[in-house]
PDB file of C-alpha atoms in Angstrom:
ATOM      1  CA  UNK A  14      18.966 -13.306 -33.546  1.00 61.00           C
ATOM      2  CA  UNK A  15      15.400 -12.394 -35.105  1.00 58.00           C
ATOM      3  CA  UNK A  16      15.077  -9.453 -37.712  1.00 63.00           C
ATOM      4  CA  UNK A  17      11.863  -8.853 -40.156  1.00 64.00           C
ATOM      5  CA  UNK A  18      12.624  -7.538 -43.900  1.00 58.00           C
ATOM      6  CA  UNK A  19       9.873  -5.546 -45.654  1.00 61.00           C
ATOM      7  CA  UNK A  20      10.199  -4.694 -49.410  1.00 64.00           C
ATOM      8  CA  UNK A  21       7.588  -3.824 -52.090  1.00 64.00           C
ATOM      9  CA  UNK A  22       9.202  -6.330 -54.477  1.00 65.00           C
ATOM     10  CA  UNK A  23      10.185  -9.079 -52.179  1.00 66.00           C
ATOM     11  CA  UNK A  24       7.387  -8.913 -49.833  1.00 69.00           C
ATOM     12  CA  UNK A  25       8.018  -9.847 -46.124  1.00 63.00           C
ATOM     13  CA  UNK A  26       9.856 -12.205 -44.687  1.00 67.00           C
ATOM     14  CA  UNK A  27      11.599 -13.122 -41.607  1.00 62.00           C
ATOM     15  CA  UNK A  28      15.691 -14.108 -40.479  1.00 68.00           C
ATOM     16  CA  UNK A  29      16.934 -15.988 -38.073  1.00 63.00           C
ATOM     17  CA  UNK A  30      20.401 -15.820 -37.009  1.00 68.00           C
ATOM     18  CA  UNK A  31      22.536 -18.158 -34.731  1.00 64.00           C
ATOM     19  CA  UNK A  32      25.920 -17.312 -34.419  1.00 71.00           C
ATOM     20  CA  UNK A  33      28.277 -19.989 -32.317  1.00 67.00           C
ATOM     21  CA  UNK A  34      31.719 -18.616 -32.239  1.00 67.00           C
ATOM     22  CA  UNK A  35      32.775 -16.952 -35.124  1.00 71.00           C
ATOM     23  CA  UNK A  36      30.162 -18.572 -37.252  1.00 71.00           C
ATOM     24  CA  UNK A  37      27.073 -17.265 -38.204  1.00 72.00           C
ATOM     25  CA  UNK A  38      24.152 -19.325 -39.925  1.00 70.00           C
ATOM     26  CA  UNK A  39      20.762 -17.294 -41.202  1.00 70.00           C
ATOM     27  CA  UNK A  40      17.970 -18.868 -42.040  1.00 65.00           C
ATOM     28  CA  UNK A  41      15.447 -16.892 -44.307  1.00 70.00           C
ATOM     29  CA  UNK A  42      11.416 -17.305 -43.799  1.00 67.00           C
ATOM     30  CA  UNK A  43       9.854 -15.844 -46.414  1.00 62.00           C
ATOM     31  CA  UNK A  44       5.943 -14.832 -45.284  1.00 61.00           C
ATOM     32  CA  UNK A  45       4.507 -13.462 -48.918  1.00 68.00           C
ATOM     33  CA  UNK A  46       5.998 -12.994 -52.148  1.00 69.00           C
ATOM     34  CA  UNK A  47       4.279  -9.250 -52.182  1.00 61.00           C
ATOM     35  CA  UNK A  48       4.548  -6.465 -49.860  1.00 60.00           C
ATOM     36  CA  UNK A  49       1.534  -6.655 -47.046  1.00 62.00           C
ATOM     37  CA  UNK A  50       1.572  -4.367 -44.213  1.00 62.00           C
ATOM     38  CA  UNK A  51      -0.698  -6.716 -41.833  1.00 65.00           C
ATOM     39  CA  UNK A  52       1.657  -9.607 -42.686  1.00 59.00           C
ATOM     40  CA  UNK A  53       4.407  -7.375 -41.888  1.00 57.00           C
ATOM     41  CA  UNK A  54       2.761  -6.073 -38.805  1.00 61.00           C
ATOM     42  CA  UNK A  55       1.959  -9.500 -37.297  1.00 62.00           C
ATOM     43  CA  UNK A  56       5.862 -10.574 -38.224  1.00 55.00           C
ATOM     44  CA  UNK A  57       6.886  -8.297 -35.657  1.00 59.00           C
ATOM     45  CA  UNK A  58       4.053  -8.305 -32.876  1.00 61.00           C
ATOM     46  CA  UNK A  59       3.336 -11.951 -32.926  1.00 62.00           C
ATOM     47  CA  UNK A  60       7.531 -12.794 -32.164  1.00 66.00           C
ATOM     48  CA  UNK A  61       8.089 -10.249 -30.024  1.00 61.00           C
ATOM     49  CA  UNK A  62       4.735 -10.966 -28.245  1.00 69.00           C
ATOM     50  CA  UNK A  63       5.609 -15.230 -28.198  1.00 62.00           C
ATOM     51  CA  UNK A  64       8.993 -14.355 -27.285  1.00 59.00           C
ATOM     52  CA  UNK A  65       7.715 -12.189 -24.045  1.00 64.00           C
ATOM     53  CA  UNK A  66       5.482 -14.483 -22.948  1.00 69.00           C
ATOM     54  CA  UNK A  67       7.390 -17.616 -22.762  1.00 61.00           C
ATOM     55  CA  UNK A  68      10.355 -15.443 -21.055  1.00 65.00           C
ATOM     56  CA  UNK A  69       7.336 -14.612 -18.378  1.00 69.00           C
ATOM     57  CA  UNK A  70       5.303 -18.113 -18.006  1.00 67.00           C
ATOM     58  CA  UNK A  71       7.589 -20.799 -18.943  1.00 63.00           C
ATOM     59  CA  UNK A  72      11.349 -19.842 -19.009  1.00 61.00           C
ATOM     60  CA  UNK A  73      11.435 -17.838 -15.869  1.00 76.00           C
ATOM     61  CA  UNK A  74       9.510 -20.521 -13.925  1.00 72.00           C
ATOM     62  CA  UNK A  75      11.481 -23.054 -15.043  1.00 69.00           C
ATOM     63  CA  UNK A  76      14.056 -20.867 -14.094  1.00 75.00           C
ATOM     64  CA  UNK A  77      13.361 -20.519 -10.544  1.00 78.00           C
ATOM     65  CA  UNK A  78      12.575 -23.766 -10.270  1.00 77.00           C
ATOM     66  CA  UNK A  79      16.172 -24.805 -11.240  1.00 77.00           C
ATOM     67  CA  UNK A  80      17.666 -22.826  -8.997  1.00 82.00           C
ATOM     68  CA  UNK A  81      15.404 -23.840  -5.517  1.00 81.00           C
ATOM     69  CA  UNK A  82      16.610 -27.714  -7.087  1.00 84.00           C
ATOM     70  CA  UNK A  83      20.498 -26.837  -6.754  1.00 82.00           C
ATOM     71  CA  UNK A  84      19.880 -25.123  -3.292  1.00 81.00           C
ATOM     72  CA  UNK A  85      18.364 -28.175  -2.509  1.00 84.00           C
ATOM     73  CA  UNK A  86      21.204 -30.193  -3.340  1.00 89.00           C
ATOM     74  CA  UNK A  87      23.380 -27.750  -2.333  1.00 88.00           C
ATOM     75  CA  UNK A  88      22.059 -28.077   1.519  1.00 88.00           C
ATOM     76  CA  UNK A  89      22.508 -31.854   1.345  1.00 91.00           C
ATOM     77  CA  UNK A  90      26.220 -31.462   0.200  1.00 91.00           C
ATOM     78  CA  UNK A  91      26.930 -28.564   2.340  1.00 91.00           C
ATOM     79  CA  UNK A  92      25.578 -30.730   5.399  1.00 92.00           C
ATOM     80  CA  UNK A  93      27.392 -33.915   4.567  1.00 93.00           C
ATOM     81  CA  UNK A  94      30.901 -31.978   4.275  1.00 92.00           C
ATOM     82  CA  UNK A  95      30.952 -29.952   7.384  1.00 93.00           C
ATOM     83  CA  UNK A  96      29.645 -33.280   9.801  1.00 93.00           C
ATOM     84  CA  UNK A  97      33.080 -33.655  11.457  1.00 95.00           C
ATOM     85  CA  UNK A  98      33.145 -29.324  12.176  1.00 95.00           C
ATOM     86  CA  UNK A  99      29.449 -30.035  13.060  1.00 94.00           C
ATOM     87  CA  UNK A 100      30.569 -32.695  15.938  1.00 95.00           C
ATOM     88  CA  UNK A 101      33.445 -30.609  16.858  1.00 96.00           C
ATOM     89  CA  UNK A 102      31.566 -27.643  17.430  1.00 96.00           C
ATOM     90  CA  UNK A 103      28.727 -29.761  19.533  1.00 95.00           C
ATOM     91  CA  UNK A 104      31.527 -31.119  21.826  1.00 96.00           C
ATOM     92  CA  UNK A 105      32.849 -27.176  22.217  1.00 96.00           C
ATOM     93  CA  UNK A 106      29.041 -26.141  23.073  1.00 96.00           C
ATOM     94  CA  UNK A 107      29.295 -28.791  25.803  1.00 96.00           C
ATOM     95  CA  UNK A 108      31.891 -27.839  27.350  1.00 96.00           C
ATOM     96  CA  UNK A 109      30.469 -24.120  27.667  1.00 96.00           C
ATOM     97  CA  UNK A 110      27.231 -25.303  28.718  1.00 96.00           C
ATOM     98  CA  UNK A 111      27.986 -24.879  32.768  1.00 97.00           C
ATOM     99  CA  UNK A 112      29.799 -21.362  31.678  1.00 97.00           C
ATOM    100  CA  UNK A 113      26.311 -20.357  29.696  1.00 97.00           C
ATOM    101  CA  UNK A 114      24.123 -21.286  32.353  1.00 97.00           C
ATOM    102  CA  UNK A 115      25.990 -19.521  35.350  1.00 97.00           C
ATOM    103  CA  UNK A 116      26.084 -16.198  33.084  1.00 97.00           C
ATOM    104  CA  UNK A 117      22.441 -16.558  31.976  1.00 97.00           C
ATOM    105  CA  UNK A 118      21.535 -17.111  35.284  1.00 97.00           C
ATOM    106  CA  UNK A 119      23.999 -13.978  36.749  1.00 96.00           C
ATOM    107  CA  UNK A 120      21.877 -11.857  33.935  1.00 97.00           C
ATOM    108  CA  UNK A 121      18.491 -13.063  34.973  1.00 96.00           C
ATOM    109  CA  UNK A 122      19.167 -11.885  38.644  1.00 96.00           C
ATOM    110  CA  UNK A 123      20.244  -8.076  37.459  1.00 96.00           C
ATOM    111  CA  UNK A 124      17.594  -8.133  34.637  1.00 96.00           C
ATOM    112  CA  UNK A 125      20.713  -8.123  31.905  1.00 97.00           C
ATOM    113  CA  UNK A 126      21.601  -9.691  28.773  1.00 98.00           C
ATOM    114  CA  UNK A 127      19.943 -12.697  28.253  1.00 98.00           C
ATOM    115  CA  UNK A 128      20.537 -14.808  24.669  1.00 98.00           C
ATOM    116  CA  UNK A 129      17.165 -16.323  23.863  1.00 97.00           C
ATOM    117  CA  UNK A 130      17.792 -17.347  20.996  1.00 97.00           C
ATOM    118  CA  UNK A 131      21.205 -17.206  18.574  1.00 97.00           C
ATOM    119  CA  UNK A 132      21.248 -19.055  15.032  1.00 96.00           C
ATOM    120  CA  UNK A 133      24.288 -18.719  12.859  1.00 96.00           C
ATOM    121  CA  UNK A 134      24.127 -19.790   8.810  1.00 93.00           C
ATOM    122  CA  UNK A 135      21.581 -19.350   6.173  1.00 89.00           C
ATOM    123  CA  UNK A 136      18.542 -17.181   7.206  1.00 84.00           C
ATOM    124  CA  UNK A 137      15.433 -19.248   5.964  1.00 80.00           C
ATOM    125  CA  UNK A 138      11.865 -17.903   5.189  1.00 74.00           C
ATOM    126  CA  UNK A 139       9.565 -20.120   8.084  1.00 75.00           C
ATOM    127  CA  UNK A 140       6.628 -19.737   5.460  1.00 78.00           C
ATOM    128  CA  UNK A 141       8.577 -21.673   2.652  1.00 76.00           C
ATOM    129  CA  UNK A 142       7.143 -25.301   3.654  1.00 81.00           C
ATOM    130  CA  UNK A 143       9.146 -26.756   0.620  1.00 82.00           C
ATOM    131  CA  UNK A 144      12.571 -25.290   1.981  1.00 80.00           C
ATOM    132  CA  UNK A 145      11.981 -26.085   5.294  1.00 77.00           C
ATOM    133  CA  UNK A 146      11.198 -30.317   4.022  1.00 83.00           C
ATOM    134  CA  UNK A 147      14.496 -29.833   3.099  1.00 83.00           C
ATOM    135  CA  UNK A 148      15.834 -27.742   6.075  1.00 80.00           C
ATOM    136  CA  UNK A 149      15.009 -30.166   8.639  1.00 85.00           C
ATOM    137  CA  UNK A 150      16.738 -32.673   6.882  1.00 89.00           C
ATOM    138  CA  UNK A 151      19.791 -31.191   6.174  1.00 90.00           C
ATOM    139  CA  UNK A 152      19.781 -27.549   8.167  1.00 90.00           C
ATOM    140  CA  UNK A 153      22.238 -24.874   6.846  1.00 91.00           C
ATOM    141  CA  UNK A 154      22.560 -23.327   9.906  1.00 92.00           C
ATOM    142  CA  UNK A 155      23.469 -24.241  13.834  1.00 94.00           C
ATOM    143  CA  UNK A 156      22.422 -23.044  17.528  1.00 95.00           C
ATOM    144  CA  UNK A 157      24.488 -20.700  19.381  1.00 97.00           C
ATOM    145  CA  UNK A 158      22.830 -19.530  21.838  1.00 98.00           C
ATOM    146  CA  UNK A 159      24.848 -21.459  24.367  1.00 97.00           C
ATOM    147  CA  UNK A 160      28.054 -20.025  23.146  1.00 97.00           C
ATOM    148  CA  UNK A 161      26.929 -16.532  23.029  1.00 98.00           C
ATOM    149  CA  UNK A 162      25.838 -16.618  26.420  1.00 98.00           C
ATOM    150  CA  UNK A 163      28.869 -17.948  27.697  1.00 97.00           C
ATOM    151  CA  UNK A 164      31.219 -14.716  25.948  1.00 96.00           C
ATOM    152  CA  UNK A 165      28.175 -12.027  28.032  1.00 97.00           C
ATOM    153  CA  UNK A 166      30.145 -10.099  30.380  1.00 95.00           C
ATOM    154  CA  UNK A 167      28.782  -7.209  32.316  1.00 95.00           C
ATOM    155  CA  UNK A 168      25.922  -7.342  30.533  1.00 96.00           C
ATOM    156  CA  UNK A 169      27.408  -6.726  26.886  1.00 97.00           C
ATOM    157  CA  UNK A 170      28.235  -9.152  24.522  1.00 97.00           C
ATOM    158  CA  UNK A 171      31.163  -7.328  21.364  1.00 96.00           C
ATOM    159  CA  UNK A 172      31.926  -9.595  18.581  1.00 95.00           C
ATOM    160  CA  UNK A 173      34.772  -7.735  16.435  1.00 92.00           C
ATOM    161  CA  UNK A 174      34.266  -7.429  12.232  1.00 93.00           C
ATOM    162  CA  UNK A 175      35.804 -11.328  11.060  1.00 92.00           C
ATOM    163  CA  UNK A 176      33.850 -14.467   9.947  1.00 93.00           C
ATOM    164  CA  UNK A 177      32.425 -16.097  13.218  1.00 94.00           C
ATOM    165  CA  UNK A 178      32.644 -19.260  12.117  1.00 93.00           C
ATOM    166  CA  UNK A 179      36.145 -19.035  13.559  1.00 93.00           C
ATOM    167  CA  UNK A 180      34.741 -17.995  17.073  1.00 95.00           C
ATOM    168  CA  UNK A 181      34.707 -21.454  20.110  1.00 94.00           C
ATOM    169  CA  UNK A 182      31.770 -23.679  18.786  1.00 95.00           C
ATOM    170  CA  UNK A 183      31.021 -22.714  16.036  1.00 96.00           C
ATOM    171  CA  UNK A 184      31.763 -23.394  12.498  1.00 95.00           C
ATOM    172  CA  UNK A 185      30.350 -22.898   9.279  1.00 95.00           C
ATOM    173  CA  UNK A 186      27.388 -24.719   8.279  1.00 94.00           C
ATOM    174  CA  UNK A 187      26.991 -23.602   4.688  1.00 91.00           C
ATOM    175  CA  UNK A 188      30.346 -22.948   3.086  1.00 89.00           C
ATOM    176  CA  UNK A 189      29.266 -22.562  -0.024  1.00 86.00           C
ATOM    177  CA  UNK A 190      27.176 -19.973   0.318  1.00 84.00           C
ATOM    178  CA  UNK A 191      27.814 -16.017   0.479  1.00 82.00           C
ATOM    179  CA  UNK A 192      24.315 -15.545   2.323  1.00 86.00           C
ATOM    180  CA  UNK A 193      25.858 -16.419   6.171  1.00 94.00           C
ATOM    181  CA  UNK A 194      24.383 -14.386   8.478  1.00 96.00           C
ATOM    182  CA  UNK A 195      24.338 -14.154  12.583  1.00 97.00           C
ATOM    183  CA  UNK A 196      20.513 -13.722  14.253  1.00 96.00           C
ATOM    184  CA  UNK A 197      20.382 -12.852  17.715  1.00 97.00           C
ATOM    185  CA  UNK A 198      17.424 -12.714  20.387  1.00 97.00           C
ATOM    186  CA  UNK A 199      18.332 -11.149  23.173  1.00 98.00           C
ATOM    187  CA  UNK A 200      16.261  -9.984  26.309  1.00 97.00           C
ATOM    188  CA  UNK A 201      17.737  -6.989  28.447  1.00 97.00           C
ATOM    189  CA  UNK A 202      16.119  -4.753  31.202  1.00 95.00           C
ATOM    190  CA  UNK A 203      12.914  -7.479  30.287  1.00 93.00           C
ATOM    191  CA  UNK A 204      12.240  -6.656  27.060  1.00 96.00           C
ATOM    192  CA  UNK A 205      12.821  -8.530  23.826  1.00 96.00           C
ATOM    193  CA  UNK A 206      15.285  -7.454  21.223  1.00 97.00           C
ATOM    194  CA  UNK A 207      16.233  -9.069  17.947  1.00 97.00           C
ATOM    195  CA  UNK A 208      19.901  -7.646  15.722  1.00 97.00           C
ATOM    196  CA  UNK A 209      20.615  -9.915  12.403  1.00 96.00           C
ATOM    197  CA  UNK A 210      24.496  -9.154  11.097  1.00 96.00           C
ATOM    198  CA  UNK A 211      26.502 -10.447   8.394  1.00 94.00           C
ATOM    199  CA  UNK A 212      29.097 -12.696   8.706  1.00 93.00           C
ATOM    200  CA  UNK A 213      31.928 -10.568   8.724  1.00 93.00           C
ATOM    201  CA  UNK A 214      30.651  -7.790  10.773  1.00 95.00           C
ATOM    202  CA  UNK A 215      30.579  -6.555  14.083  1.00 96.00           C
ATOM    203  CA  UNK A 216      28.094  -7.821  16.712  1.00 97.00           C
ATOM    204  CA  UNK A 217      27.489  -5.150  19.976  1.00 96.00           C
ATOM    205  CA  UNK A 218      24.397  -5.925  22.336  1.00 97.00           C
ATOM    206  CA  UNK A 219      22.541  -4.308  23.836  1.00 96.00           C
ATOM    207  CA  UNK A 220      21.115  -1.614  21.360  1.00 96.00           C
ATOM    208  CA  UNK A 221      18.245  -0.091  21.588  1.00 94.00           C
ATOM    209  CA  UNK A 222      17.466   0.075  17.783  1.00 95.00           C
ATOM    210  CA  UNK A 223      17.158  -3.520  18.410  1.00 96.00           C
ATOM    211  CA  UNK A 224      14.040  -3.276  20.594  1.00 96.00           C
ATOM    212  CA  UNK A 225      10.876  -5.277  18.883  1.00 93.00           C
ATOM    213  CA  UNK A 226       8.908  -5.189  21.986  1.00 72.00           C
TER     214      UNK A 226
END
């Protein structure tokens, strides 16, 4: 704690409290021996002021910067525990891939759903270059277009409300995270649409409040 004491016949001073359990330890500062209103001005702006601007320019920095270091580490943990549901989930997409291409290719012929693109796990900023060093070497999320594109039926794709990391190839890729998100690029009657959803909630393409072009 910080705290300033003013009197005409101590003068000004300041106290500094640290209290670590139920201890408390003070530690008095004494400024002048006689009462002076610009020393007692300047023992509250010049704290308060120091105390402000380190919170701003060096803690809160440093701050941030801790935190992008344990996502960091975080990605390269997350990747190296899920490699076996990685593999398993590659091997599923396989054997969907003639499945995906017969419906894509039933969709292209009636102008329907198409999956352009599908990425399920941690949405990442493409301007960040330093997260995406690390993205590339250890990604926190996985393709799906293929196995989106093999559930299309009638032109409509319905996911119901539960995690889709339980859904046939996929799995997921950053378990540690709360952040897991599904984003979906779809074309239908030729025109581009993009829908991002949360992990537990329900997917249902086409929609036209998904329209970007």
């Amino acid at each position: 704690g910080f705290g300033v004491y003013v009197s005409r016949s101590s003068g000004v001073g300041l106290k500094l409290s640290y209290t670590r359990e139920r201890h408390q330890f003070d530690l008095p500062v004494q400024l002048t021996d006689f009462f002076d209103y610009k020393v007692a001005l300047m023992a509250v702006v010049v704290p308060i002021t120091t105390f402000f601007s380190v919170r701003k320019f060096v803690y809160r920095p440093l701050q941030r910067r801790w935190k992008r270091q344990a996502l960091f580490r975080q990605l390269k943990v997350d990747y190296e525990q899920t490699r076996a549901a990685r593999e398993a989930a590659q091997e599923m997409r396989e054997s969907m891939l003639q499945g995906s291409m017969e419906s894509k290719l039933r969709e292209e012929q009636i102008d329907g759903l198409v999956i352009i693109n599908a990425q399920y796990g941690m949405k990442v900023d493409d301007k960040d270059k330093e997260l995406l060093e690390h993205v590339e070497k250890y990604p926190p999320f996985i393709d799906v277009t293929d196995q989106l594109q093999f559930q299309v039926r009638d032109s409509a794709l319905k996911l119901p409300e539960f995690p889709k990391h339980k859904l046939d190839g996929f799995f997921n890729p950053c378990p540690n995270s709360e952040d897991v998100v599904l984003v979906v690029t779809y074309s239908f009657r030729g025109r581009k649409h993009r829908v991002q959803i949360a992990d537990d909630e329900e997917l249902a393409i086409p929609l036209e409040e998904d329209l970007i072009e």
